[in-house]
Amino acid sequence: MFKSGNYRFSWKDLGDIEAGRPNLGNLMKVAVYRLMQYTLRDVLNRHLSVEKATELFREAGKLAGTEFCVNLLDRSLPFNGFMADLQEKLLSLKIGVLRVEKTDFEKMEFILTVAEDLDCSGLPFADETVCEYDEGFFAGVLEAYTGRVFDAREIDCWASGDRTCRFKVTSKE
Ligand SMILES: [Zn+2]
Protein backbone atom coordinates (compact mmCIF):
# COMPACT_ATOMS: atom_id res chain seq x y z
CA MET A 1 0.00 0.00 0.00
CA PHE A 2 2.06 2.97 1.26
CA LYS A 3 5.26 1.23 0.19
CA SER A 4 4.18 1.04 -3.41
CA GLY A 5 5.88 3.67 -5.55
CA ASN A 6 2.62 4.44 -7.28
CA TYR A 7 0.51 4.75 -4.12
CA ARG A 8 -2.19 7.38 -4.50
CA PHE A 9 -4.46 8.36 -1.67
CA SER A 10 -8.00 7.09 -1.78
CA TRP A 11 -10.74 7.85 0.74
CA LYS A 12 -11.19 4.16 1.57
CA ASP A 13 -7.58 4.10 2.84
CA LEU A 14 -8.89 5.82 5.96
CA GLY A 15 -10.17 2.37 6.87
CA ASP A 16 -13.03 1.09 8.96
CA ILE A 17 -12.30 2.99 12.16
CA GLU A 18 -15.39 1.69 13.97
CA ALA A 19 -14.23 -1.88 13.42
CA GLY A 20 -10.57 -1.11 14.08
CA ARG A 21 -11.07 0.81 17.32
CA PRO A 22 -14.11 -0.75 19.02
CA ASN A 23 -13.03 0.48 22.45
CA LEU A 24 -11.09 3.68 21.74
CA GLY A 25 -13.45 4.92 19.04
CA ASN A 26 -13.09 7.74 16.55
CA LEU A 27 -11.76 10.54 18.74
CA MET A 28 -8.31 11.48 20.00
CA LYS A 29 -6.66 14.64 21.34
CA VAL A 30 -5.87 17.63 19.11
CA ALA A 31 -2.31 17.56 20.49
CA VAL A 32 -1.78 14.18 18.83
CA TYR A 33 -2.76 15.57 15.42
CA ARG A 34 -0.44 18.52 15.97
CA LEU A 35 2.37 16.25 17.18
CA MET A 36 2.15 14.35 13.89
CA GLN A 37 1.97 17.50 11.78
CA TYR A 38 4.70 19.52 13.50
CA THR A 39 7.20 16.66 13.77
CA LEU A 40 6.68 15.95 10.08
CA ARG A 41 7.23 19.65 9.45
CA ASP A 42 10.47 19.54 11.47
CA VAL A 43 11.81 16.64 9.41
CA LEU A 44 10.71 18.06 6.05
CA ASN A 45 12.21 21.48 6.86
CA ARG A 46 15.54 19.87 7.75
CA HIS A 47 15.73 17.38 4.91
CA LEU A 48 14.31 19.60 2.19
CA SER A 49 13.89 23.32 2.83
CA VAL A 50 11.31 25.55 4.50
CA GLU A 51 10.03 26.56 1.06
CA LYS A 52 9.74 22.99 -0.18
CA ALA A 53 8.12 21.79 3.05
CA THR A 54 5.60 24.64 2.83
CA GLU A 55 4.82 23.71 -0.76
CA LEU A 56 4.37 20.03 0.13
CA PHE A 57 2.06 20.80 3.05
CA ARG A 58 -0.03 22.99 0.77
CA GLU A 59 -0.14 20.29 -1.90
CA ALA A 60 -1.17 17.62 0.62
CA GLY A 61 -3.84 19.98 1.96
CA LYS A 62 -5.14 20.45 -1.57
CA LEU A 63 -5.40 16.71 -2.06
CA ALA A 64 -7.24 16.46 1.26
CA GLY A 65 -9.62 19.28 0.26
CA THR A 66 -10.36 17.69 -3.10
CA GLU A 67 -11.04 14.27 -1.59
CA PHE A 68 -13.03 15.82 1.27
CA CYS A 69 -15.23 17.62 -1.24
CA VAL A 70 -15.75 14.62 -3.49
CA ASN A 71 -16.45 12.20 -0.63
CA LEU A 72 -18.25 14.26 2.01
CA LEU A 73 -19.83 17.32 0.41
CA ASP A 74 -22.85 17.75 -1.83
CA ARG A 75 -21.44 19.34 -4.98
CA SER A 76 -24.89 19.70 -6.54
CA LEU A 77 -25.82 22.46 -4.08
CA PRO A 78 -25.70 26.14 -5.08
CA PHE A 79 -22.79 28.11 -3.58
CA ASN A 80 -24.42 29.24 -0.32
CA GLY A 81 -25.82 25.79 0.39
CA PHE A 82 -22.51 24.18 -0.50
CA MET A 83 -20.61 26.48 1.86
CA ALA A 84 -23.18 25.79 4.60
CA ASP A 85 -22.59 22.06 4.04
CA LEU A 86 -18.81 22.61 4.30
CA GLN A 87 -19.29 24.71 7.44
CA GLU A 88 -21.44 22.01 9.03
CA LYS A 89 -18.95 19.21 8.19
CA LEU A 90 -15.96 21.19 9.51
CA LEU A 91 -17.91 21.83 12.69
CA SER A 92 -19.12 18.27 13.20
CA LEU A 93 -15.60 16.91 12.56
CA LYS A 94 -14.29 19.57 14.98
CA ILE A 95 -11.82 20.94 12.41
CA GLY A 96 -12.85 24.55 13.03
CA VAL A 97 -15.61 27.14 12.90
CA LEU A 98 -15.87 28.36 9.30
CA ARG A 99 -17.40 31.66 8.23
CA VAL A 100 -17.65 33.03 4.72
CA GLU A 101 -16.67 36.65 5.23
CA LYS A 102 -16.73 37.91 1.65
CA THR A 103 -17.70 36.53 -1.74
CA ASP A 104 -16.98 38.13 -5.08
CA PHE A 105 -18.25 35.91 -7.89
CA GLU A 106 -17.09 38.33 -10.56
CA LYS A 107 -13.48 38.00 -9.50
CA MET A 108 -14.07 34.49 -8.07
CA GLU A 109 -12.49 35.66 -4.84
CA PHE A 110 -13.52 34.58 -1.36
CA ILE A 111 -12.49 35.49 2.16
CA LEU A 112 -12.98 32.64 4.62
CA THR A 113 -12.31 32.66 8.34
CA VAL A 114 -11.75 29.71 10.64
CA ALA A 115 -12.00 30.14 14.40
CA GLU A 116 -10.64 27.52 16.79
CA ASP A 117 -8.62 26.08 13.91
CA LEU A 118 -7.36 22.53 14.42
CA ASP A 119 -3.93 23.37 12.99
CA CYS A 120 -2.99 26.49 14.90
CA SER A 121 -5.40 27.91 17.49
CA GLY A 122 -3.54 28.37 20.74
CA LEU A 123 -0.02 28.31 19.29
CA PRO A 124 2.55 30.68 20.77
CA PHE A 125 2.95 33.96 18.87
CA ALA A 126 5.41 33.48 16.00
CA ASP A 127 4.81 36.49 13.73
CA GLU A 128 3.97 34.17 10.83
CA THR A 129 1.00 32.33 9.38
CA VAL A 130 1.31 28.55 9.71
CA CYS A 131 -1.79 27.02 8.14
CA GLU A 132 -0.45 25.99 4.73
CA TYR A 133 -2.29 22.70 4.93
CA ASP A 134 -5.54 24.65 5.33
CA GLU A 135 -4.59 26.93 2.43
CA GLY A 136 -4.35 23.88 0.20
CA PHE A 137 -7.49 22.39 1.73
CA PHE A 138 -9.74 25.34 0.85
CA ALA A 139 -8.25 25.63 -2.63
CA GLY A 140 -8.88 21.90 -3.13
CA VAL A 141 -12.47 22.07 -1.89
CA LEU A 142 -13.32 24.97 -4.21
CA GLU A 143 -11.51 23.39 -7.15
CA ALA A 144 -13.44 20.15 -6.78
CA TYR A 145 -16.69 22.11 -6.46
CA THR A 146 -16.23 24.57 -9.33
CA GLY A 147 -13.81 22.81 -11.69
CA ARG A 148 -11.63 25.94 -11.68
CA VAL A 149 -8.11 26.22 -10.28
CA PHE A 150 -7.88 28.06 -6.96
CA ASP A 151 -5.11 29.43 -4.85
CA ALA A 152 -5.56 30.19 -1.14
CA ARG A 153 -3.34 32.24 1.14
CA GLU A 154 -3.73 32.73 4.85
CA ILE A 155 -3.65 36.44 5.64
CA ASP A 156 -4.29 36.25 9.40
CA CYS A 157 -3.46 33.36 11.72
CA TRP A 158 -3.52 32.65 15.43
CA ALA A 159 0.25 32.23 15.17
CA SER A 160 0.60 35.69 13.60
CA GLY A 161 -1.29 37.27 16.48
CA ASP A 162 -4.94 37.04 15.38
CA ARG A 163 -7.69 35.12 17.09
CA THR A 164 -9.10 33.84 13.82
CA CYS A 165 -7.41 32.42 10.75
CA ARG A 166 -8.40 34.29 7.60
CA PHE A 167 -7.90 32.96 4.08
CA LYS A 168 -8.07 34.75 0.76
CA VAL A 169 -9.09 32.27 -1.92
CA THR A 170 -8.73 33.37 -5.52
CA SER A 171 -9.32 31.76 -8.89
CA LYS A 172 -6.10 31.37 -10.84
CA GLU A 173 -7.93 31.64 -14.17
ZN1 LIG B 1 -3.81 29.74 11.14
mmCIF file with all atom_site columns, N, CA, C and O in Angstrom, residues 9 18 27 34-35 40 56 58 61-62 67 71 82-83 85 101 109-110 118-119 133 136-137 142 145 159 162 166:
data_model
loop_
_atom_site.group_PDB
_atom_site.id
_atom_site.type_symbol
_atom_site.label_atom_id
_atom_site.label_alt_id
_atom_site.label_comp_id
_atom_site.label_asym_id
_atom_site.label_entity_id
_atom_site.label_seq_id
_atom_site.pdbx_PDB_ins_code
_atom_site.Cartn_x
_atom_site.Cartn_y
_atom_site.Cartn_z
_atom_site.occupancy
_atom_site.B_iso_or_equiv
_atom_site.pdbx_formal_charge
_atom_site.auth_seq_id
_atom_site.auth_comp_id
_atom_site.auth_asym_id
_atom_site.auth_atom_id
_atom_site.pdbx_PDB_model_num
ATOM 1   N N  . PHE A 1 9   ? -3.454  8.365  -2.727 1.00 0.00 ? 9   PHE A N  1
ATOM 2   C CA . PHE A 1 9   ? -4.458  8.357  -1.668 1.00 0.00 ? 9   PHE A CA 1
ATOM 3   C C  . PHE A 1 9   ? -5.856  8.101  -2.212 1.00 0.00 ? 9   PHE A C  1
ATOM 4   O O  . PHE A 1 9   ? -6.237  8.606  -3.261 1.00 0.00 ? 9   PHE A O  1
ATOM 5   N N  . GLU A 1 18  ? -14.466 2.290  12.974 1.00 0.00 ? 18  GLU A N  1
ATOM 6   C CA . GLU A 1 18  ? -15.389 1.695  13.970 1.00 0.00 ? 18  GLU A CA 1
ATOM 7   C C  . GLU A 1 18  ? -14.944 0.260  14.298 1.00 0.00 ? 18  GLU A C  1
ATOM 8   O O  . GLU A 1 18  ? -14.894 -0.136 15.462 1.00 0.00 ? 18  GLU A O  1
ATOM 9   N N  . LEU A 1 27  ? -12.307 9.272  18.280 1.00 0.00 ? 27  LEU A N  1
ATOM 10  C CA . LEU A 1 27  ? -11.758 10.544 18.740 1.00 0.00 ? 27  LEU A CA 1
ATOM 11  C C  . LEU A 1 27  ? -10.397 10.381 19.413 1.00 0.00 ? 27  LEU A C  1
ATOM 12  O O  . LEU A 1 27  ? -10.117 9.380  20.044 1.00 0.00 ? 27  LEU A O  1
ATOM 13  N N  . ARG A 1 34  ? -1.491  17.502 16.123 1.00 0.00 ? 34  ARG A N  1
ATOM 14  C CA . ARG A 1 34  ? -0.442  18.523 15.972 1.00 0.00 ? 34  ARG A CA 1
ATOM 15  C C  . ARG A 1 34  ? 0.950   17.908 16.120 1.00 0.00 ? 34  ARG A C  1
ATOM 16  O O  . ARG A 1 34  ? 1.885   18.318 15.438 1.00 0.00 ? 34  ARG A O  1
ATOM 17  N N  . LEU A 1 35  ? 1.082   16.938 17.004 1.00 0.00 ? 35  LEU A N  1
ATOM 18  C CA . LEU A 1 35  ? 2.366   16.250 17.178 1.00 0.00 ? 35  LEU A CA 1
ATOM 19  C C  . LEU A 1 35  ? 2.806   15.629 15.853 1.00 0.00 ? 35  LEU A C  1
ATOM 20  O O  . LEU A 1 35  ? 3.957   15.778 15.427 1.00 0.00 ? 35  LEU A O  1
ATOM 21  N N  . LEU A 1 40  ? 6.481   16.149 11.520 1.00 0.00 ? 40  LEU A N  1
ATOM 22  C CA . LEU A 1 40  ? 6.680   15.949 10.083 1.00 0.00 ? 40  LEU A CA 1
ATOM 23  C C  . LEU A 1 40  ? 7.262   17.227 9.473  1.00 0.00 ? 40  LEU A C  1
ATOM 24  O O  . LEU A 1 40  ? 8.183   17.189 8.646  1.00 0.00 ? 40  LEU A O  1
ATOM 25  N N  . LEU A 1 56  ? 4.888   21.393 -0.005 1.00 0.00 ? 56  LEU A N  1
ATOM 26  C CA . LEU A 1 56  ? 4.370   20.034 0.128  1.00 0.00 ? 56  LEU A CA 1
ATOM 27  C C  . LEU A 1 56  ? 3.158   19.980 1.057  1.00 0.00 ? 56  LEU A C  1
ATOM 28  O O  . LEU A 1 56  ? 2.191   19.270 0.788  1.00 0.00 ? 56  LEU A O  1
ATOM 29  N N  . ARG A 1 58  ? 1.065   22.384 1.523  1.00 0.00 ? 58  ARG A N  1
ATOM 30  C CA . ARG A 1 58  ? -0.032  22.995 0.772  1.00 0.00 ? 58  ARG A CA 1
ATOM 31  C C  . ARG A 1 58  ? -0.598  21.993 -0.238 1.00 0.00 ? 58  ARG A C  1
ATOM 32  O O  . ARG A 1 58  ? -1.808  21.876 -0.408 1.00 0.00 ? 58  ARG A O  1
ATOM 33  N N  . GLY A 1 61  ? -2.571  19.385 1.541  1.00 0.00 ? 61  GLY A N  1
ATOM 34  C CA . GLY A 1 61  ? -3.841  19.983 1.960  1.00 0.00 ? 61  GLY A CA 1
ATOM 35  C C  . GLY A 1 61  ? -4.808  20.052 0.794  1.00 0.00 ? 61  GLY A C  1
ATOM 36  O O  . GLY A 1 61  ? -6.009  19.807 0.941  1.00 0.00 ? 61  GLY A O  1
ATOM 37  N N  . LYS A 1 62  ? -4.286  20.353 -0.381 1.00 0.00 ? 62  LYS A N  1
ATOM 38  C CA . LYS A 1 62  ? -5.139  20.451 -1.571 1.00 0.00 ? 62  LYS A CA 1
ATOM 39  C C  . LYS A 1 62  ? -5.734  19.089 -1.931 1.00 0.00 ? 62  LYS A C  1
ATOM 40  O O  . LYS A 1 62  ? -6.913  18.985 -2.244 1.00 0.00 ? 62  LYS A O  1
ATOM 41  N N  . GLU A 1 67  ? -10.423 15.542 -1.991 1.00 0.00 ? 67  GLU A N  1
ATOM 42  C CA . GLU A 1 67  ? -11.037 14.268 -1.589 1.00 0.00 ? 67  GLU A CA 1
ATOM 43  C C  . GLU A 1 67  ? -12.186 14.492 -0.599 1.00 0.00 ? 67  GLU A C  1
ATOM 44  O O  . GLU A 1 67  ? -13.192 13.792 -0.640 1.00 0.00 ? 67  GLU A O  1
ATOM 45  N N  . ASN A 1 71  ? -15.910 13.287 -1.453 1.00 0.00 ? 71  ASN A N  1
ATOM 46  C CA . ASN A 1 71  ? -16.448 12.204 -0.630 1.00 0.00 ? 71  ASN A CA 1
ATOM 47  C C  . ASN A 1 71  ? -17.457 12.628 0.427  1.00 0.00 ? 71  ASN A C  1
ATOM 48  O O  . ASN A 1 71  ? -18.285 11.825 0.838  1.00 0.00 ? 71  ASN A O  1
ATOM 49  N N  . PHE A 1 82  ? -23.746 24.966 -0.518 1.00 0.00 ? 82  PHE A N  1
ATOM 50  C CA . PHE A 1 82  ? -22.513 24.184 -0.500 1.00 0.00 ? 82  PHE A CA 1
ATOM 51  C C  . PHE A 1 82  ? -21.598 24.635 0.643  1.00 0.00 ? 82  PHE A C  1
ATOM 52  O O  . PHE A 1 82  ? -21.047 23.819 1.389  1.00 0.00 ? 82  PHE A O  1
ATOM 53  N N  . MET A 1 83  ? -21.460 25.961 0.788  1.00 0.00 ? 83  MET A N  1
ATOM 54  C CA . MET A 1 83  ? -20.609 26.480 1.863  1.00 0.00 ? 83  MET A CA 1
ATOM 55  C C  . MET A 1 83  ? -21.196 26.166 3.240  1.00 0.00 ? 83  MET A C  1
ATOM 56  O O  . MET A 1 83  ? -20.461 25.920 4.198  1.00 0.00 ? 83  MET A O  1
ATOM 57  N N  . ASP A 1 85  ? -22.900 23.485 3.884  1.00 0.00 ? 85  ASP A N  1
ATOM 58  C CA . ASP A 1 85  ? -22.589 22.057 4.039  1.00 0.00 ? 85  ASP A CA 1
ATOM 59  C C  . ASP A 1 85  ? -21.145 21.899 4.532  1.00 0.00 ? 85  ASP A C  1
ATOM 60  O O  . ASP A 1 85  ? -20.859 21.151 5.477  1.00 0.00 ? 85  ASP A O  1
ATOM 61  N N  . GLU A 1 101 ? -16.666 35.230 4.876  1.00 0.00 ? 101 GLU A N  1
ATOM 62  C CA . GLU A 1 101 ? -16.674 36.646 5.227  1.00 0.00 ? 101 GLU A CA 1
ATOM 63  C C  . GLU A 1 101 ? -16.996 37.521 4.014  1.00 0.00 ? 101 GLU A C  1
ATOM 64  O O  . GLU A 1 101 ? -17.653 38.545 4.131  1.00 0.00 ? 101 GLU A O  1
ATOM 65  N N  . GLU A 1 109 ? -13.374 35.409 -5.974 1.00 0.00 ? 109 GLU A N  1
ATOM 66  C CA . GLU A 1 109 ? -12.489 35.656 -4.844 1.00 0.00 ? 109 GLU A CA 1
ATOM 67  C C  . GLU A 1 109 ? -13.305 35.556 -3.556 1.00 0.00 ? 109 GLU A C  1
ATOM 68  O O  . GLU A 1 109 ? -14.393 36.131 -3.467 1.00 0.00 ? 109 GLU A O  1
ATOM 69  N N  . PHE A 1 110 ? -12.787 34.815 -2.601 1.00 0.00 ? 110 PHE A N  1
ATOM 70  C CA . PHE A 1 110 ? -13.519 34.583 -1.359 1.00 0.00 ? 110 PHE A CA 1
ATOM 71  C C  . PHE A 1 110 ? -12.616 34.824 -0.154 1.00 0.00 ? 110 PHE A C  1
ATOM 72  O O  . PHE A 1 110 ? -11.432 34.511 -0.200 1.00 0.00 ? 110 PHE A O  1
ATOM 73  N N  . LEU A 1 118 ? -8.048  23.743 13.967 1.00 0.00 ? 118 LEU A N  1
ATOM 74  C CA . LEU A 1 118 ? -7.358  22.533 14.424 1.00 0.00 ? 118 LEU A CA 1
ATOM 75  C C  . LEU A 1 118 ? -5.837  22.662 14.325 1.00 0.00 ? 118 LEU A C  1
ATOM 76  O O  . LEU A 1 118 ? -5.101  22.186 15.183 1.00 0.00 ? 118 LEU A O  1
ATOM 77  N N  . ASP A 1 119 ? -5.373  23.321 13.262 1.00 0.00 ? 119 ASP A N  1
ATOM 78  C CA . ASP A 1 119 ? -3.933  23.369 12.989 1.00 0.00 ? 119 ASP A CA 1
ATOM 79  C C  . ASP A 1 119 ? -3.162  24.363 13.847 1.00 0.00 ? 119 ASP A C  1
ATOM 80  O O  . ASP A 1 119 ? -1.956  24.191 14.034 1.00 0.00 ? 119 ASP A O  1
ATOM 81  N N  . TYR A 1 133 ? -1.451  23.860 5.225  1.00 0.00 ? 133 TYR A N  1
ATOM 82  C CA . TYR A 1 133 ? -2.286  22.697 4.925  1.00 0.00 ? 133 TYR A CA 1
ATOM 83  C C  . TYR A 1 133 ? -3.729  23.157 4.675  1.00 0.00 ? 133 TYR A C  1
ATOM 84  O O  . TYR A 1 133 ? -4.373  22.712 3.725  1.00 0.00 ? 133 TYR A O  1
ATOM 85  N N  . GLY A 1 136 ? -4.145  24.874 1.250  1.00 0.00 ? 136 GLY A N  1
ATOM 86  C CA . GLY A 1 136 ? -4.354  23.880 0.200  1.00 0.00 ? 136 GLY A CA 1
ATOM 87  C C  . GLY A 1 136 ? -5.740  23.273 0.286  1.00 0.00 ? 136 GLY A C  1
ATOM 88  O O  . GLY A 1 136 ? -6.401  23.064 -0.734 1.00 0.00 ? 136 GLY A O  1
ATOM 89  N N  . PHE A 1 137 ? -6.184  23.015 1.513  1.00 0.00 ? 137 PHE A N  1
ATOM 90  C CA . PHE A 1 137 ? -7.490  22.387 1.731  1.00 0.00 ? 137 PHE A CA 1
ATOM 91  C C  . PHE A 1 137 ? -8.621  23.201 1.096  1.00 0.00 ? 137 PHE A C  1
ATOM 92  O O  . PHE A 1 137 ? -9.428  22.670 0.330  1.00 0.00 ? 137 PHE A O  1
ATOM 93  N N  . LEU A 1 142 ? -12.671 24.112 -3.202 1.00 0.00 ? 142 LEU A N  1
ATOM 94  C CA . LEU A 1 142 ? -13.316 24.968 -4.208 1.00 0.00 ? 142 LEU A CA 1
ATOM 95  C C  . LEU A 1 142 ? -13.005 24.512 -5.635 1.00 0.00 ? 142 LEU A C  1
ATOM 96  O O  . LEU A 1 142 ? -13.834 24.652 -6.529 1.00 0.00 ? 142 LEU A O  1
ATOM 97  N N  . TYR A 1 145 ? -15.297 21.648 -6.334 1.00 0.00 ? 145 TYR A N  1
ATOM 98  C CA . TYR A 1 145 ? -16.688 22.115 -6.462 1.00 0.00 ? 145 TYR A CA 1
ATOM 99  C C  . TYR A 1 145 ? -16.929 22.835 -7.787 1.00 0.00 ? 145 TYR A C  1
ATOM 100 O O  . TYR A 1 145 ? -17.938 22.619 -8.452 1.00 0.00 ? 145 TYR A O  1
ATOM 101 N N  . ALA A 1 159 ? -1.193  32.154 14.939 1.00 0.00 ? 159 ALA A N  1
ATOM 102 C CA . ALA A 1 159 ? 0.252   32.234 15.173 1.00 0.00 ? 159 ALA A CA 1
ATOM 103 C C  . ALA A 1 159 ? 0.821   33.614 14.822 1.00 0.00 ? 159 ALA A C  1
ATOM 104 O O  . ALA A 1 159 ? 1.878   34.001 15.322 1.00 0.00 ? 159 ALA A O  1
ATOM 105 N N  . ASP A 1 162 ? -3.480  36.850 15.463 1.00 0.00 ? 162 ASP A N  1
ATOM 106 C CA . ASP A 1 162 ? -4.936  37.041 15.378 1.00 0.00 ? 162 ASP A CA 1
ATOM 107 C C  . ASP A 1 162 ? -5.662  35.911 16.090 1.00 0.00 ? 162 ASP A C  1
ATOM 108 O O  . ASP A 1 162 ? -5.112  34.846 16.296 1.00 0.00 ? 162 ASP A O  1
ATOM 109 N N  . ARG A 1 166 ? -7.664  33.676 8.702  1.00 0.00 ? 166 ARG A N  1
ATOM 110 C CA . ARG A 1 166 ? -8.399  34.291 7.600  1.00 0.00 ? 166 ARG A CA 1
ATOM 111 C C  . ARG A 1 166 ? -7.692  33.926 6.287  1.00 0.00 ? 166 ARG A C  1
ATOM 112 O O  . ARG A 1 166 ? -6.470  34.104 6.174  1.00 0.00 ? 166 ARG A O  1
#
